Short mmCIF file of C-alpha atoms and ligand atoms in Angstrom, two decimals:
data_model
loop_
_atom_site.label_atom_id
_atom_site.label_comp_id
_atom_site.label_asym_id
_atom_site.label_seq_id
_atom_site.Cartn_x
_atom_site.Cartn_y
_atom_site.Cartn_z
CA MET A 19 29.78 137.99 42.38
CA THR A 20 28.32 140.29 44.99
CA SER A 21 26.43 143.49 44.46
CA THR A 22 25.28 146.15 46.86
CA ILE A 23 22.21 148.34 46.63
CA ASP A 24 21.00 151.10 48.83
CA ASN A 25 18.17 150.71 51.22
CA SER A 26 15.75 153.09 49.52
CA SER A 27 15.82 151.35 46.14
CA PHE A 28 15.22 148.00 47.83
CA ALA A 29 12.36 149.48 49.83
CA VAL A 30 10.74 150.89 46.70
CA LYS A 31 11.06 147.63 44.79
CA ARG A 32 9.70 145.73 47.76
CA GLU A 33 6.67 148.01 48.02
CA ASN A 34 6.00 147.52 44.33
CA ILE A 35 6.18 143.75 44.65
CA LEU A 36 3.97 143.72 47.74
CA ASN A 37 1.42 145.79 45.84
CA ALA A 38 1.58 143.45 42.86
CA ILE A 39 1.09 140.50 45.22
CA CYS A 40 -2.01 142.22 46.66
CA VAL A 41 -3.48 142.84 43.23
CA ALA A 42 -2.78 139.30 42.06
CA ALA A 43 -4.30 137.89 45.25
CA LYS A 44 -7.46 139.98 44.91
CA ASN A 45 -7.81 139.04 41.25
CA ALA A 46 -7.63 135.42 42.31
CA GLY A 47 -10.15 135.90 45.13
CA ARG A 48 -7.48 135.21 47.72
CA ASN A 49 -6.41 136.96 50.90
CA PRO A 50 -3.07 138.73 50.28
CA LYS A 51 -2.03 137.72 53.80
CA ASP A 52 -1.90 134.11 52.64
CA ILE A 53 0.95 134.92 50.27
CA ASN A 54 4.46 135.33 51.62
CA LEU A 55 7.24 137.19 49.90
CA VAL A 56 10.50 135.25 50.09
CA ALA A 57 13.47 137.50 49.25
CA VAL A 58 16.02 135.41 47.36
CA CYS A 59 19.40 136.82 48.28
CA LYS A 60 21.84 134.68 46.32
CA THR A 61 24.90 136.68 45.18
CA GLN A 62 23.92 139.63 47.39
CA SER A 63 26.31 141.10 49.92
CA ARG A 64 25.71 140.86 53.63
CA GLU A 65 25.19 144.66 53.67
CA THR A 66 22.44 144.35 51.08
CA VAL A 67 20.73 141.69 53.14
CA GLU A 68 20.97 143.91 56.21
CA CYS A 69 19.36 146.76 54.24
CA ALA A 70 16.55 144.40 53.27
CA ILE A 71 15.97 143.50 56.92
CA GLU A 72 15.94 147.19 57.82
CA ALA A 73 13.33 147.77 55.12
CA GLY A 74 11.10 145.29 56.92
CA GLN A 75 11.76 142.10 54.98
CA LEU A 76 11.44 139.10 57.31
CA CYS A 77 11.59 136.07 55.06
CA PHE A 78 14.64 135.10 53.01
CA GLY A 79 15.55 132.30 50.63
CA GLU A 80 19.07 130.95 50.25
CA ASN A 81 20.43 128.68 47.54
CA ARG A 82 23.48 127.50 49.46
CA VAL A 83 24.13 126.71 53.08
CA SER A 84 27.53 128.42 52.90
CA GLU A 85 26.06 131.66 51.56
CA GLY A 86 23.28 131.52 54.15
CA LEU A 87 25.93 131.38 56.88
CA VAL A 88 27.63 134.47 55.41
CA HIS A 89 24.35 136.39 55.24
CA PHE A 90 23.02 135.21 58.60
CA PRO A 91 25.96 134.13 60.79
CA ASN A 92 23.68 134.18 63.84
CA GLY A 93 20.56 132.94 62.09
CA LEU A 94 17.55 135.25 61.73
CA LYS A 95 15.63 136.19 64.85
CA ASN A 96 11.95 137.01 64.37
CA GLY A 97 12.11 136.05 60.72
CA GLU A 98 12.17 133.00 58.53
CA LEU A 99 15.11 131.53 56.65
CA ARG A 100 14.27 129.15 53.83
CA MET A 101 16.62 126.82 51.99
CA ILE A 102 15.58 126.86 48.33
CA GLY A 103 18.64 125.40 46.59
CA PRO A 104 19.91 121.87 46.12
CA LEU A 105 21.03 120.37 49.43
CA GLN A 106 23.87 117.88 49.77
CA SER A 107 23.35 115.27 52.45
CA ASN A 108 26.67 116.19 54.10
CA LYS A 109 25.27 119.71 54.64
CA ALA A 110 22.10 118.46 56.32
CA GLU A 111 23.30 119.29 59.84
CA ASP A 112 24.31 122.84 58.95
CA ALA A 113 21.01 123.30 57.13
CA VAL A 114 18.93 122.04 60.06
CA ARG A 115 20.83 124.35 62.39
CA LEU A 116 20.37 127.45 60.19
CA PHE A 117 17.07 127.17 58.33
CA ASP A 118 13.49 127.39 59.54
CA VAL A 119 12.23 125.75 56.36
CA ILE A 120 13.94 123.41 53.91
CA GLU A 121 12.10 123.52 50.57
CA THR A 122 14.23 121.14 48.57
CA LEU A 123 13.84 117.63 49.91
CA ASP A 124 14.10 115.54 46.74
CA ARG A 125 15.51 112.08 47.52
CA PRO A 126 15.49 109.30 50.13
CA SER A 127 19.17 109.73 51.07
CA LEU A 128 18.52 113.37 51.97
CA ALA A 129 15.40 112.42 53.96
CA LYS A 130 17.54 110.01 55.96
CA ALA A 131 20.26 112.64 56.51
CA LEU A 132 17.68 115.22 57.63
CA LYS A 133 16.13 112.82 60.13
CA ALA A 134 19.57 112.12 61.63
CA ALA A 135 20.40 115.84 61.71
CA ILE A 136 17.08 116.75 63.36
CA GLU A 137 17.63 114.12 66.06
CA LYS A 138 21.21 115.19 66.68
CA ILE A 139 20.58 118.93 66.77
CA GLY A 140 17.17 118.89 68.41
CA ARG A 141 15.65 121.40 66.02
CA THR A 142 13.00 120.62 63.42
CA PRO A 143 12.64 122.86 60.37
CA LYS A 144 9.51 122.64 58.27
CA ILE A 145 10.12 120.67 55.10
CA LEU A 146 8.79 120.94 51.57
CA ILE A 147 9.31 118.43 48.80
CA GLN A 148 10.72 119.77 45.56
CA VAL A 149 8.83 118.40 42.58
CA ASN A 150 10.39 118.22 39.12
CA ILE A 151 7.11 119.34 37.63
CA GLY A 152 8.36 119.56 34.03
CA GLU A 153 10.27 116.26 34.25
CA GLU A 154 13.44 118.01 33.13
CA ALA A 155 16.63 115.98 33.15
CA GLN A 156 18.77 118.85 34.43
CA LYS A 157 16.45 119.78 37.29
CA SER A 158 16.29 118.24 40.72
CA GLY A 159 13.02 117.26 42.31
CA VAL A 160 10.84 114.22 42.73
CA LEU A 161 8.95 113.05 39.65
CA LEU A 162 5.17 113.14 39.94
CA GLN A 163 4.92 109.40 39.48
CA ASP A 164 7.14 108.91 42.55
CA LEU A 165 5.62 111.58 44.77
CA ALA A 166 3.06 109.52 46.69
CA ASP A 167 5.62 106.86 47.65
CA PHE A 168 8.24 109.44 48.51
CA LEU A 169 5.82 111.40 50.67
CA ALA A 170 4.90 108.24 52.57
CA LEU A 171 8.56 107.37 53.05
CA ALA A 172 9.47 110.86 54.27
CA LYS A 173 6.57 110.99 56.72
CA ASN A 174 6.44 107.43 57.99
CA GLU A 175 9.98 106.12 57.76
CA TYR A 176 11.81 109.39 58.50
CA CYS A 177 9.13 111.23 60.54
CA LEU A 178 9.70 114.46 58.61
CA PRO A 179 7.12 117.25 58.95
CA ILE A 180 6.24 117.73 55.30
CA SER A 181 4.18 120.88 54.93
CA GLY A 182 4.13 121.46 51.21
CA LEU A 183 5.58 121.33 47.74
CA MET A 184 8.02 123.50 45.83
CA CYS A 185 8.62 123.67 42.09
CA ILE A 186 10.36 125.57 39.31
CA PRO A 187 8.52 125.09 36.01
CA PRO A 188 10.44 124.80 32.70
CA ALA A 189 11.94 128.16 31.78
CA GLU A 190 10.94 128.11 28.13
CA GLU A 191 7.25 127.34 28.51
CA PRO A 192 4.18 129.14 29.87
CA PRO A 193 4.13 128.26 33.59
CA ALA A 194 0.36 128.24 34.19
CA PRO A 195 -0.30 124.56 33.32
CA TYR A 196 2.55 123.49 35.62
CA PHE A 197 1.32 125.66 38.47
CA ALA A 198 -2.20 124.29 37.98
CA LEU A 199 -0.91 120.73 38.07
CA ILE A 200 1.12 121.10 41.25
CA GLN A 201 -1.76 122.91 42.95
CA LYS A 202 -4.00 119.95 42.21
CA ILE A 203 -1.43 117.51 43.55
CA ALA A 204 -0.78 119.49 46.72
CA LYS A 205 -4.53 119.55 47.37
CA ALA A 206 -4.84 115.81 46.80
CA HIS A 207 -2.15 115.22 49.42
CA LYS A 208 -3.57 117.86 51.80
CA LEU A 209 -0.34 119.87 51.73
CA ASN A 210 -0.84 123.54 52.59
CA GLU A 211 2.33 125.26 51.47
CA LEU A 212 3.05 125.84 47.82
CA SER A 213 6.33 127.57 47.02
CA MET A 214 6.29 128.67 43.41
CA GLY A 215 6.63 131.76 41.29
CA MET A 216 9.71 133.93 40.78
CA SER A 217 10.27 137.48 39.50
CA GLY A 218 8.87 136.68 36.05
CA ASP A 219 5.84 134.62 36.95
CA PHE A 220 4.79 135.20 40.56
CA GLU A 221 1.44 136.72 39.62
CA THR A 222 0.53 133.60 37.67
CA ALA A 223 1.72 131.43 40.57
CA ILE A 224 -0.57 133.34 42.94
CA LYS A 225 -3.50 132.64 40.66
CA PHE A 226 -2.78 128.93 41.15
CA GLY A 227 -2.43 128.96 44.91
CA ALA A 228 1.18 129.90 45.67
CA THR A 229 1.65 130.57 49.38
CA HIS A 230 5.31 131.54 48.98
CA VAL A 231 6.71 133.44 46.01
CA ARG A 232 10.51 133.44 45.73
CA ILE A 233 11.69 136.75 44.31
CA GLY A 234 15.29 137.69 43.58
CA SER A 235 15.99 140.02 40.67
CA ALA A 236 12.76 142.03 40.92
CA LEU A 237 13.75 142.93 44.49
CA PHE A 238 17.52 143.25 44.36
CA GLY A 239 18.08 144.03 40.65
CA GLU A 240 19.59 141.83 37.97
CA ARG A 241 22.32 139.50 39.19
C1 PLP B 16 17.25 132.48 41.99
C2 PLP B 16 16.05 131.74 42.41
C3 PLP B 16 14.81 132.39 42.55
C4 PLP B 16 14.60 133.87 42.23
O1 PLP B 16 14.68 134.09 40.86
P1 PLP B 16 14.40 135.56 40.25
O2 PLP B 16 14.04 135.25 38.84
O3 PLP B 16 15.66 136.30 40.39
O4 PLP B 16 13.29 136.15 41.00
C5 PLP B 16 13.72 131.64 42.99
N1 PLP B 16 13.84 130.34 43.29
C6 PLP B 16 15.01 129.68 43.17
C7 PLP B 16 15.06 128.24 43.52
C8 PLP B 16 16.14 130.35 42.72
O5 PLP B 16 17.29 129.69 42.61
#
């Protein structure tokens, strides 16, 4: 399904979110500049994405490589494209070509595919490891108990530039304890980027150190 919105309503929603990010940052004693708004454009039309760019949005999150190619057939100059959805190993080359950041590294086979793709294409996106912070069976992500080994494997064996962690806490529970936990773990591993928080919980995520909040519906409307 695709939906289209006009530029002004996107611009207004974006201003509101940026203000809310500022307030949440100040309440947490943080610099608002350390928090990046990632516009999640799944299901949006290419026209909507172009309106968002015109409104000044520079950072976008995509759930699928194929949709990313529709939205940004020539990539995104002067901006940042982030892969935030599950990534199949056979899409690793397309992903490395298109994205500036891949947030969803979650298994050794994908680490291997990314290394091969990076060598072949000669372009190195930043990489985050997705953590299955609530240990949910239906969610992808590395389990906490496996994170230290996986991090070592990704860095040492596959030479991947791991810059942070990404998570989606369980939908039915208060997110704060999960955000607090992943913040602690990122710190312990000296990882700077923390991608967490969506339309419903980004202010809480900012309180616990989010550097990238991934917002879809609050920016573009309900999907
Ligand atoms: C859809 C999606 C989002 C945005 O969710 P909203 O609730 O619409 O803000 C963030 N992160 C991921 C991984 C998503 O798939």
